[in-house]
Amino acid sequence: MSFASKVIAACALMILLGIGVLSFRSTLRDERDREWVTHTHVVVESLEEILIDINQAETGQRGYILTGDADYRKPFEEGTQNVHRDIEKFRELTTDNPSQQEAARRLQPLIAARLAGLVERMEIRSRSGLVAASRAVASGNNGEELMEKIRERVGEMRETEDRLLRIRLEEASASSQRMKTVIVVGNAVGIFILLLAGFVIHRETGRRNLAEQNLMHINERLERRTLELSETNHELESFSYSVAHDLRAPLRQIAGYSNLLNRDYGPKLDAEMQRYLHKIEEGAAKMGRLVDDLLSLSKIGRQQLSLEATPLDSLLRQAVDELAPECSGREVEWRIGGLFSTECDAGLMKQVFVNLLSNAVKYTRKREHAVIEVGQMRQNDTRVIFVRDNGAGFEMQYVGKLFGVFQRLHKARDFEGTGVGLAIVQRIIRKHGGDIWAEAELDQGATFYFTLGWPQNDAKKSNTNGKPESAITNEVYSVARS
């Protein structure tokens, strides 16, 4: 998924999350509005209960005046108690409304006066009888006036609550409508963004599929090209092997006839002619060594590995022993560290050590005290073997040409060699799935490093470092150190 798709999807998710938050807040708001509506209904009911309680007290008073029966005092007393309780309840319910609190404060004396009048007539009935009580009721018109004022005050208070109820219902309805609008619009926007994200993803998927198809075609072409190059390399190796093998016979003839000519007719020739014959013999011998090295290089490229668990310490000791004659008469200090065991072709790996150590011995020849060090180290969790010397070294600008064939970093008169040894070493290392590289400084010595990976017997496969085995066609233009 591209950055644009991620941004679009994130926007859609943010919108949906926002809608969820708003829905949750709307639910809380609806619950609060319903609580206020219920609260208003309870306040209105408490006002109705105040009137009912006063009517109950009046009914008890009339019954007692008419009959004198003490049982009618009970409804009166209950009404009186309930009206005080309901007034307190109303005051508690309207603590957040100062106007209703003020209205309750003005209503309370009216109710008290009305109840006091009822109590007064009941006492007249108790002391003086029905006739006196009836006259007191007939003459006392202020009771109806008080009751009318009470009803007016209660009506005003109810109108206030009804107005609050309408306001709260309107607010709840408006809030609900706004929330519905937000949800509908938000969902529409979220769906649009998701559709847009789907379109972008579909387009990118199409592009990716097209890119994958192109990559597949490119890989197919690369595979065909790799196969063609592999076949070409095999043909070139066969050709080089054939050429090198066929050169041996004429070289032997040149060397043999030059030797015979020098032996039979050398004394009869002047010094200049003898020098010419000597140059021919040297050239033939050098050409023979080059042909032998070229055959060795070609043979390694065609050779199948014979893998077995091998201690590299043993191969290193054998290589040092073989080089003992070359060190005769010289002061050479060997610093040999412990190496590990691995699965490899013992013969080829011995040749690696022989070539690298031979190079070190050769290029430290001009040192009075030569130091050659062999050991191992860890680099990115990989075991690396190194061969270090304090010899002539080389300039690092030529390090890319170091493992080529038939070209040299040093003059032949300074250091002998055919320029194939390091190419052979590289071929062997890469056949074992490893890699080789070098670090050096001119006249400060050189260090060669190599690793071993998973050996490959099939030259068409790549090694663990992802580098294909180098072919002769890639090496003949490079420069070698030995």
Short mmCIF file of C-alpha atoms in Angstrom, two decimals:
data_model
loop_
_atom_site.label_atom_id
_atom_site.label_comp_id
_atom_site.label_asym_id
_atom_site.label_seq_id
_atom_site.Cartn_x
_atom_site.Cartn_y
_atom_site.Cartn_z
CA MET A 1 0.00 0.00 0.00
CA SER A 2 1.38 3.39 -1.02
CA PHE A 3 1.67 6.46 1.18
CA ALA A 4 -1.40 8.05 -0.47
CA SER A 5 -3.49 4.94 0.20
CA LYS A 6 -2.36 4.88 3.81
CA VAL A 7 -3.26 8.55 4.23
CA ILE A 8 -6.71 8.04 2.69
CA ALA A 9 -7.39 4.97 4.82
CA ALA A 10 -6.20 6.84 7.92
CA CYS A 11 -8.56 9.75 7.12
CA ALA A 12 -11.47 7.35 6.71
CA LEU A 13 -10.67 5.68 10.01
CA MET A 14 -10.33 9.07 11.74
CA ILE A 15 -13.73 10.13 10.40
CA LEU A 16 -15.35 6.89 11.53
CA LEU A 17 -13.66 7.25 14.91
CA GLY A 18 -14.93 10.84 15.15
CA ILE A 19 -18.44 9.67 14.30
CA GLY A 20 -18.15 7.02 17.00
CA VAL A 21 -17.05 9.62 19.56
CA LEU A 22 -19.86 12.00 18.54
CA SER A 23 -22.37 9.14 18.72
CA PHE A 24 -21.19 8.29 22.20
CA ARG A 25 -21.42 11.93 23.29
CA SER A 26 -24.86 12.19 21.69
CA THR A 27 -25.98 9.13 23.62
CA LEU A 28 -24.79 10.72 26.84
CA ARG A 29 -26.54 13.97 25.88
CA ASP A 30 -29.78 12.11 25.11
CA GLU A 31 -29.61 10.34 28.45
CA ARG A 32 -29.05 13.69 30.20
CA ASP A 33 -31.94 15.27 28.29
CA ARG A 34 -34.20 12.36 29.20
CA GLU A 35 -33.18 12.76 32.82
CA TRP A 36 -34.09 16.47 32.70
CA VAL A 37 -37.42 15.68 31.06
CA THR A 38 -38.12 13.07 33.72
CA HIS A 39 -37.05 15.56 36.38
CA THR A 40 -39.48 18.16 35.01
CA HIS A 41 -42.31 15.63 35.09
CA VAL A 42 -41.47 14.79 38.70
CA VAL A 43 -41.53 18.52 39.59
CA VAL A 44 -44.93 18.93 37.92
CA GLU A 45 -46.21 15.86 39.77
CA SER A 46 -45.01 17.34 43.07
CA LEU A 47 -47.01 20.52 42.32
CA GLU A 48 -50.08 18.43 41.56
CA GLU A 49 -49.56 16.51 44.79
CA ILE A 50 -49.51 19.80 46.75
CA LEU A 51 -53.00 20.66 45.43
CA ILE A 52 -54.19 17.11 46.03
CA ASP A 53 -52.91 17.21 49.60
CA ILE A 54 -54.68 20.54 50.29
CA ASN A 55 -57.91 19.16 48.80
CA GLN A 56 -57.53 16.08 50.98
CA ALA A 57 -57.15 18.31 54.06
CA GLU A 58 -60.25 20.32 53.03
CA THR A 59 -62.23 17.12 52.48
CA GLY A 60 -61.29 15.85 55.95
CA GLN A 61 -62.26 19.20 57.45
CA ARG A 62 -65.71 19.20 55.77
CA GLY A 63 -66.38 15.65 56.90
CA TYR A 64 -65.49 16.46 60.46
CA ILE A 65 -67.60 19.68 60.51
CA LEU A 66 -70.60 17.89 59.05
CA THR A 67 -70.46 14.74 61.20
CA GLY A 68 -68.24 15.56 64.14
CA ASP A 69 -66.73 12.15 63.64
CA ALA A 70 -63.11 12.11 64.77
CA ASP A 71 -62.28 9.65 61.96
CA TYR A 72 -62.43 12.54 59.48
CA ARG A 73 -59.57 14.22 61.28
CA LYS A 74 -57.27 11.50 60.00
CA PRO A 75 -57.53 12.49 56.26
CA PHE A 76 -57.06 16.09 57.33
CA GLU A 77 -53.90 15.30 59.29
CA GLU A 78 -52.52 13.14 56.46
CA GLY A 79 -53.18 15.91 53.93
CA THR A 80 -51.51 18.47 56.20
CA GLN A 81 -48.42 16.28 56.68
CA ASN A 82 -48.21 15.41 53.00
CA VAL A 83 -48.48 19.02 51.81
CA HIS A 84 -45.47 20.02 53.95
CA ARG A 85 -43.54 17.00 52.66
CA ASP A 86 -44.40 17.79 49.03
CA ILE A 87 -43.35 21.43 49.42
CA GLU A 88 -39.95 20.31 50.75
CA LYS A 89 -39.70 17.81 47.92
CA PHE A 90 -40.42 20.57 45.40
CA ARG A 91 -37.77 22.81 46.95
CA GLU A 92 -35.22 19.97 46.75
CA LEU A 93 -36.09 19.26 43.10
CA THR A 94 -35.72 22.90 42.09
CA THR A 95 -32.49 23.79 43.91
CA ASP A 96 -30.97 24.61 40.47
CA ASN A 97 -33.83 27.02 39.65
CA PRO A 98 -33.82 30.22 41.76
CA SER A 99 -37.15 31.46 40.32
CA GLN A 100 -38.93 28.29 41.39
CA GLN A 101 -37.31 28.50 44.79
CA GLU A 102 -38.66 32.03 45.14
CA ALA A 103 -42.11 30.89 43.98
CA ALA A 104 -42.09 28.10 46.56
CA ARG A 105 -41.10 30.58 49.23
CA ARG A 106 -44.13 32.80 48.33
CA LEU A 107 -46.44 29.79 48.10
CA GLN A 108 -45.60 28.40 51.51
CA PRO A 109 -47.31 31.24 53.58
CA LEU A 110 -50.47 30.91 51.50
CA ILE A 111 -50.65 27.18 52.18
CA ALA A 112 -49.90 27.76 55.86
CA ALA A 113 -52.72 30.37 56.07
CA ARG A 114 -55.15 28.02 54.31
CA LEU A 115 -54.33 25.13 56.63
CA ALA A 116 -54.55 27.43 59.66
CA GLY A 117 -58.10 28.43 58.59
CA LEU A 118 -59.11 24.79 58.28
CA VAL A 119 -57.73 24.04 61.74
CA GLU A 120 -59.58 27.04 63.20
CA ARG A 121 -63.01 25.87 61.89
CA MET A 122 -62.37 22.36 63.07
CA GLU A 123 -61.69 23.72 66.58
CA ILE A 124 -64.92 25.76 66.42
CA ARG A 125 -66.78 22.57 65.51
CA SER A 126 -65.15 20.77 68.39
CA ARG A 127 -65.98 23.52 70.94
CA SER A 128 -69.29 25.01 69.73
CA GLY A 129 -70.91 22.40 67.53
CA LEU A 130 -72.13 22.16 63.98
CA VAL A 131 -74.16 25.43 63.85
CA ALA A 132 -71.27 27.60 65.01
CA ALA A 133 -68.86 25.85 62.66
CA SER A 134 -71.30 26.24 59.74
CA ARG A 135 -71.63 29.96 60.43
CA ALA A 136 -67.80 30.24 60.59
CA VAL A 137 -67.53 28.47 57.24
CA ALA A 138 -70.24 30.65 55.69
CA SER A 139 -68.72 33.86 56.95
CA GLY A 140 -65.10 32.96 56.09
CA ASN A 141 -64.72 33.76 52.36
CA ASN A 142 -60.96 34.31 52.67
CA GLY A 143 -60.46 30.52 52.50
CA GLU A 144 -61.64 30.44 48.89
CA GLU A 145 -59.50 33.45 48.08
CA LEU A 146 -56.44 31.77 49.59
CA MET A 147 -57.18 28.59 47.67
CA GLU A 148 -57.54 30.57 44.45
CA LYS A 149 -54.16 32.25 45.06
CA ILE A 150 -52.61 28.87 45.81
CA ARG A 151 -53.95 27.49 42.52
CA GLU A 152 -52.67 30.56 40.66
CA ARG A 153 -49.20 30.24 42.19
CA VAL A 154 -49.09 26.51 41.51
CA GLY A 155 -50.30 27.19 37.96
CA GLU A 156 -47.52 29.74 37.43
CA MET A 157 -44.97 27.32 38.78
CA ARG A 158 -46.32 24.59 36.51
CA GLU A 159 -46.19 26.90 33.51
CA THR A 160 -42.54 27.58 34.34
CA GLU A 161 -41.85 23.85 34.42
CA ASP A 162 -43.86 23.31 31.22
CA ARG A 163 -41.80 26.01 29.53
CA LEU A 164 -38.58 24.38 30.73
CA LEU A 165 -39.91 21.04 29.52
CA ARG A 166 -40.62 22.44 26.05
CA ILE A 167 -37.16 24.04 25.90
CA ARG A 168 -35.48 20.83 26.94
CA LEU A 169 -37.53 18.76 24.51
CA GLU A 170 -36.63 21.18 21.72
CA GLU A 171 -32.95 21.06 22.66
CA ALA A 172 -33.03 17.28 22.79
CA SER A 173 -34.77 17.13 19.42
CA ALA A 174 -32.32 19.61 17.88
CA SER A 175 -29.35 17.75 19.34
CA SER A 176 -30.70 14.44 18.06
CA GLN A 177 -31.28 15.96 14.62
CA ARG A 178 -27.79 17.42 14.53
CA MET A 179 -26.34 14.11 15.55
CA LYS A 180 -28.28 12.30 12.84
CA THR A 181 -27.03 14.82 10.30
CA VAL A 182 -23.43 14.42 11.50
CA ILE A 183 -23.70 10.62 11.39
CA VAL A 184 -25.24 10.60 7.92
CA VAL A 185 -22.77 13.12 6.50
CA GLY A 186 -19.83 11.51 8.29
CA ASN A 187 -20.76 8.05 7.09
CA ALA A 188 -21.20 9.38 3.58
CA VAL A 189 -17.78 11.06 3.70
CA GLY A 190 -16.20 7.95 5.25
CA ILE A 191 -17.74 5.70 2.60
CA PHE A 192 -16.57 8.10 -0.12
CA ILE A 193 -13.04 8.10 1.28
CA LEU A 194 -13.05 4.32 1.58
CA LEU A 195 -14.26 4.06 -2.01
CA LEU A 196 -11.52 6.47 -3.02
CA ALA A 197 -8.99 4.36 -1.09
CA GLY A 198 -10.33 1.25 -2.80
CA PHE A 199 -9.95 2.93 -6.18
CA VAL A 200 -6.39 4.01 -5.37
CA ILE A 201 -5.53 0.54 -4.08
CA HIS A 202 -7.09 -1.02 -7.18
CA ARG A 203 -5.06 1.29 -9.40
CA GLU A 204 -1.88 0.59 -7.46
CA THR A 205 -2.61 -3.12 -7.55
CA GLY A 206 -2.95 -2.87 -11.31
CA ARG A 207 0.33 -1.02 -11.53
CA ARG A 208 1.98 -3.53 -9.23
CA ASN A 209 0.65 -6.43 -11.26
CA LEU A 210 1.95 -4.76 -14.41
CA ALA A 211 5.31 -4.16 -12.73
CA GLU A 212 5.38 -7.80 -11.58
CA GLN A 213 4.63 -8.95 -15.12
CA ASN A 214 7.40 -6.70 -16.45
CA LEU A 215 9.72 -7.99 -13.75
CA MET A 216 8.77 -11.54 -14.65
CA HIS A 217 9.59 -10.86 -18.29
CA ILE A 218 12.87 -9.22 -17.26
CA ASN A 219 13.70 -12.22 -15.05
CA GLU A 220 12.93 -14.57 -17.90
CA ARG A 221 15.21 -12.58 -20.18
CA LEU A 222 17.88 -12.52 -17.47
CA GLU A 223 17.54 -16.26 -17.00
CA ARG A 224 17.90 -16.81 -20.73
CA ARG A 225 20.85 -14.42 -20.80
CA THR A 226 22.41 -16.14 -17.78
CA LEU A 227 21.98 -19.51 -19.45
CA GLU A 228 23.51 -18.15 -22.64
CA LEU A 229 26.42 -16.65 -20.69
CA SER A 230 26.89 -19.88 -18.78
CA GLU A 231 26.97 -21.86 -22.00
CA THR A 232 29.35 -19.31 -23.48
CA ASN A 233 31.58 -19.56 -20.42
CA HIS A 234 31.63 -23.33 -20.69
CA GLU A 235 32.49 -23.05 -24.35
CA LEU A 236 35.24 -20.54 -23.59
CA GLU A 237 36.61 -22.73 -20.83
CA SER A 238 36.62 -25.69 -23.17
CA PHE A 239 38.24 -23.54 -25.85
CA SER A 240 40.89 -22.21 -23.46
CA TYR A 241 41.57 -25.71 -22.20
CA SER A 242 41.90 -27.00 -25.74
CA VAL A 243 44.12 -24.11 -26.79
CA ALA A 244 46.35 -24.43 -23.73
CA HIS A 245 46.53 -28.21 -24.16
CA ASP A 246 47.34 -27.94 -27.87
CA LEU A 247 50.04 -25.33 -27.20
CA ARG A 248 52.03 -27.79 -25.13
CA ALA A 249 53.29 -29.81 -28.09
CA PRO A 250 54.68 -26.87 -30.13
CA LEU A 251 56.14 -25.35 -26.96
CA ARG A 252 57.92 -28.60 -26.16
CA GLN A 253 59.23 -28.68 -29.72
CA ILE A 254 60.48 -25.07 -29.48
CA ALA A 255 62.13 -25.78 -26.14
CA GLY A 256 63.56 -29.14 -27.34
CA TYR A 257 64.98 -27.92 -30.62
CA SER A 258 66.36 -24.78 -28.95
CA ASN A 259 68.11 -27.02 -26.41
CA LEU A 260 69.49 -29.27 -29.16
CA LEU A 261 70.62 -26.29 -31.20
CA ASN A 262 72.34 -24.79 -28.19
CA ARG A 263 73.99 -28.11 -27.27
CA ASP A 264 75.17 -29.10 -30.76
CA TYR A 265 75.97 -25.77 -32.33
CA GLY A 266 76.29 -23.41 -29.37
CA PRO A 267 80.09 -23.44 -29.31
CA LYS A 268 80.15 -22.54 -32.98
CA LEU A 269 77.85 -19.55 -32.53
CA ASP A 270 78.96 -16.13 -31.47
CA ALA A 271 77.82 -14.59 -28.15
CA GLU A 272 74.91 -12.69 -29.69
CA MET A 273 73.49 -15.85 -31.31
CA GLN A 274 73.85 -17.72 -28.01
CA ARG A 275 71.95 -14.91 -26.27
CA TYR A 276 69.14 -15.27 -28.81
CA LEU A 277 68.91 -19.00 -28.15
CA HIS A 278 68.87 -18.37 -24.41
CA LYS A 279 65.99 -15.87 -24.83
CA ILE A 280 64.07 -18.45 -26.91
CA GLU A 281 64.54 -21.08 -24.19
CA GLU A 282 63.42 -18.62 -21.45
CA GLY A 283 60.37 -17.54 -23.48
CA ALA A 284 59.38 -21.15 -24.13
CA ALA A 285 59.76 -21.99 -20.45
CA LYS A 286 57.71 -18.95 -19.41
CA MET A 287 55.07 -19.79 -21.99
CA GLY A 288 54.98 -23.33 -20.63
CA ARG A 289 54.32 -22.05 -17.11
CA LEU A 290 51.57 -19.76 -18.41
CA VAL A 291 49.96 -22.66 -20.24
CA ASP A 292 50.16 -24.84 -17.13
CA ASP A 293 48.55 -22.12 -15.00
CA LEU A 294 45.86 -21.54 -17.62
CA LEU A 295 45.11 -25.27 -17.65
CA SER A 296 44.95 -25.28 -13.84
CA LEU A 297 42.51 -22.36 -13.87
CA SER A 298 40.34 -24.01 -16.51
CA LYS A 299 40.49 -27.32 -14.69
CA ILE A 300 39.25 -25.72 -11.46
CA GLY A 301 36.33 -24.15 -13.29
CA ARG A 302 35.30 -27.55 -14.69
CA GLN A 303 36.12 -29.60 -11.61
CA GLN A 304 33.41 -30.98 -9.30
CA LEU A 305 34.06 -30.45 -5.59
CA SER A 306 34.91 -33.44 -3.43
CA LEU A 307 33.46 -32.27 -0.11
CA GLU A 308 34.48 -33.62 3.27
CA ALA A 309 34.80 -32.30 6.82
CA THR A 310 38.32 -30.89 6.96
CA PRO A 311 40.30 -29.08 9.71
CA LEU A 312 41.79 -26.03 8.02
CA ASP A 313 44.66 -26.01 10.54
CA SER A 314 45.96 -29.21 8.97
CA LEU A 315 45.85 -27.79 5.43
CA LEU A 316 47.61 -24.63 6.62
CA ARG A 317 50.45 -26.60 8.24
CA GLN A 318 50.91 -28.63 5.05
CA ALA A 319 51.08 -25.43 3.00
CA VAL A 320 53.70 -23.93 5.35
CA ASP A 321 55.77 -27.11 5.13
CA GLU A 322 55.68 -27.04 1.33
CA LEU A 323 56.94 -23.45 1.31
CA ALA A 324 59.86 -24.20 3.62
CA PRO A 325 62.36 -24.45 0.74
CA GLU A 326 61.38 -20.99 -0.50
CA CYS A 327 62.12 -19.55 2.95
CA SER A 328 65.56 -21.15 3.16
CA GLY A 329 68.21 -18.59 4.03
CA ARG A 330 65.64 -15.95 4.97
CA GLU A 331 64.35 -14.64 8.30
CA VAL A 332 60.62 -15.37 8.09
CA GLU A 333 58.41 -15.13 11.20
CA TRP A 334 55.24 -17.19 10.96
CA ARG A 335 52.34 -16.12 13.21
CA ILE A 336 49.81 -18.90 12.83
CA GLY A 337 46.48 -18.69 14.67
CA GLY A 338 43.93 -21.43 15.19
CA LEU A 339 41.45 -22.08 12.35
CA PHE A 340 38.14 -23.93 12.28
CA SER A 341 36.96 -27.11 10.58
CA THR A 342 34.53 -26.98 7.68
CA GLU A 343 33.17 -29.00 4.78
CA CYS A 344 35.32 -28.33 1.73
CA ASP A 345 37.44 -29.82 -1.02
CA ALA A 346 40.67 -30.44 0.87
CA GLY A 347 42.90 -30.42 -2.21
CA LEU A 348 41.57 -27.14 -3.54
CA MET A 349 41.60 -25.43 -0.15
CA LYS A 350 45.21 -26.50 0.34
CA GLN A 351 45.97 -24.84 -2.99
CA VAL A 352 44.33 -21.64 -1.67
CA PHE A 353 46.68 -21.56 1.32
CA VAL A 354 49.72 -22.48 -0.81
CA ASN A 355 49.02 -19.67 -3.30
CA LEU A 356 48.30 -17.01 -0.67
CA LEU A 357 51.30 -17.97 1.49
CA SER A 358 53.53 -18.23 -1.58
CA ASN A 359 52.49 -14.68 -2.52
CA ALA A 360 53.30 -13.50 1.00
CA VAL A 361 56.72 -15.19 0.91
CA LYS A 362 57.47 -13.74 -2.54
CA TYR A 363 56.44 -10.15 -1.80
CA THR A 364 58.30 -10.04 1.55
CA ARG A 365 61.55 -11.10 -0.14
CA LYS A 366 63.03 -7.62 0.18
CA ARG A 367 62.34 -7.47 3.92
CA GLU A 368 65.17 -8.39 6.27
CA HIS A 369 62.60 -9.64 8.76
CA ALA A 370 59.50 -10.95 7.03
CA VAL A 371 56.31 -11.40 9.08
CA ILE A 372 53.49 -13.57 7.73
CA GLU A 373 50.37 -13.90 9.87
CA VAL A 374 47.40 -16.24 9.39
CA GLY A 375 44.30 -16.25 11.59
CA GLN A 376 40.56 -15.81 11.78
CA MET A 377 38.13 -13.14 13.00
CA ARG A 378 34.41 -12.38 13.16
CA GLN A 379 32.77 -9.94 10.77
CA ASN A 380 28.96 -9.56 10.81
CA ASP A 381 28.62 -13.00 12.47
CA THR A 382 30.74 -14.56 9.69
CA ARG A 383 34.10 -16.25 10.24
CA VAL A 384 36.77 -14.59 8.10
CA ILE A 385 40.25 -16.06 7.47
CA PHE A 386 43.06 -13.62 6.77
CA VAL A 387 46.64 -13.85 5.48
CA ARG A 388 48.73 -10.77 6.29
CA ASP A 389 52.31 -9.86 5.36
CA ASN A 390 54.62 -6.88 5.72
CA GLY A 391 55.80 -6.98 2.12
CA ALA A 392 55.62 -4.68 -0.90
CA GLY A 393 51.87 -4.15 -0.80
CA PHE A 394 50.06 -2.33 -3.62
CA GLU A 395 47.93 0.73 -4.29
CA MET A 396 44.25 0.26 -3.37
CA GLN A 397 43.10 1.99 -6.55
CA TYR A 398 44.01 -1.25 -8.38
CA VAL A 399 42.28 -3.58 -5.92
CA GLY A 400 39.40 -4.16 -8.33
CA LYS A 401 41.82 -5.70 -10.84
CA LEU A 402 43.73 -7.78 -8.30
CA PHE A 403 42.17 -11.17 -9.06
CA GLY A 404 42.47 -11.04 -12.86
CA VAL A 405 44.60 -13.16 -15.18
CA PHE A 406 47.92 -12.50 -16.94
CA GLN A 407 48.35 -8.90 -15.81
CA ARG A 408 50.53 -7.69 -12.95
CA LEU A 409 50.78 -4.90 -10.37
CA HIS A 410 54.55 -5.29 -10.09
CA LYS A 411 57.26 -5.53 -12.72
CA ALA A 412 58.43 -9.01 -13.71
CA ARG A 413 62.07 -8.15 -12.94
CA ASP A 414 61.08 -7.33 -9.34
CA PHE A 415 58.81 -10.29 -8.62
CA GLU A 416 58.40 -13.37 -10.84
CA GLY A 417 55.05 -14.99 -11.55
CA THR A 418 52.45 -15.58 -14.24
CA GLY A 419 49.62 -13.53 -12.76
CA VAL A 420 47.21 -16.46 -12.41
CA GLY A 421 47.62 -17.51 -8.76
CA LEU A 422 45.08 -15.12 -7.22
CA ALA A 423 42.61 -15.82 -10.03
CA ILE A 424 42.84 -19.52 -9.12
CA VAL A 425 42.34 -18.66 -5.43
CA GLN A 426 39.26 -16.58 -6.23
CA ARG A 427 37.83 -19.37 -8.40
CA ILE A 428 38.26 -21.93 -5.60
CA ILE A 429 36.80 -19.63 -2.91
CA ARG A 430 33.75 -18.84 -5.02
CA LYS A 431 33.20 -22.51 -5.82
CA HIS A 432 32.98 -22.95 -2.05
CA GLY A 433 30.31 -20.24 -1.81
CA GLY A 434 32.63 -17.67 -0.26
CA ASP A 435 34.22 -14.38 -1.16
CA ILE A 436 37.74 -12.96 -1.15
CA TRP A 437 39.03 -9.39 -0.92
CA ALA A 438 42.21 -7.56 -0.01
CA GLU A 439 43.48 -4.46 1.77
CA ALA A 440 46.94 -3.02 1.31
CA GLU A 441 49.16 0.03 1.28
CA LEU A 442 52.13 0.46 -0.99
CA ASP A 443 55.34 -0.75 0.72
CA GLN A 444 53.34 -1.41 3.92
CA GLY A 445 52.23 -4.98 3.27
CA ALA A 446 48.92 -6.54 2.27
CA THR A 447 46.11 -8.54 3.89
CA PHE A 448 43.93 -11.03 2.04
CA TYR A 449 40.56 -11.99 3.57
CA PHE A 450 38.25 -14.81 2.52
CA THR A 451 35.11 -16.54 3.73
CA LEU A 452 33.60 -19.94 3.05
CA GLY A 453 29.87 -20.40 2.49
CA TRP A 454 27.79 -23.26 1.12
CA PRO A 455 29.82 -25.10 -1.53
CA GLN A 456 28.24 -25.43 -4.96
CA ASN A 457 29.00 -28.21 -7.40
CA ASP A 458 26.82 -26.67 -10.09
CA ALA A 459 28.64 -23.79 -11.77
CA LYS A 460 25.29 -22.36 -12.95
CA LYS A 461 24.20 -21.67 -9.39
CA SER A 462 25.23 -18.62 -7.44
CA ASN A 463 27.05 -18.78 -4.12
CA THR A 464 25.76 -17.57 -0.77
CA ASN A 465 27.04 -14.06 -1.42
CA GLY A 466 24.94 -13.78 -4.53
CA LYS A 467 28.00 -13.48 -6.78
CA PRO A 468 28.26 -15.82 -9.78
CA GLU A 469 31.49 -17.70 -10.38
CA SER A 470 33.74 -15.58 -12.50
CA ALA A 471 34.53 -16.87 -15.93
CA ILE A 472 37.73 -16.53 -17.93
CA THR A 473 36.07 -13.94 -20.18
CA ASN A 474 35.69 -11.67 -17.17
CA GLU A 475 39.24 -12.23 -15.91
CA VAL A 476 41.56 -11.91 -18.91
CA TYR A 477 41.33 -8.12 -18.82
CA SER A 478 42.14 -7.80 -15.08
CA VAL A 479 45.39 -7.30 -13.22
CA ALA A 480 46.81 -9.88 -10.79
CA ARG A 481 49.37 -9.64 -8.02
CA SER A 482 51.01 -13.00 -8.66
#
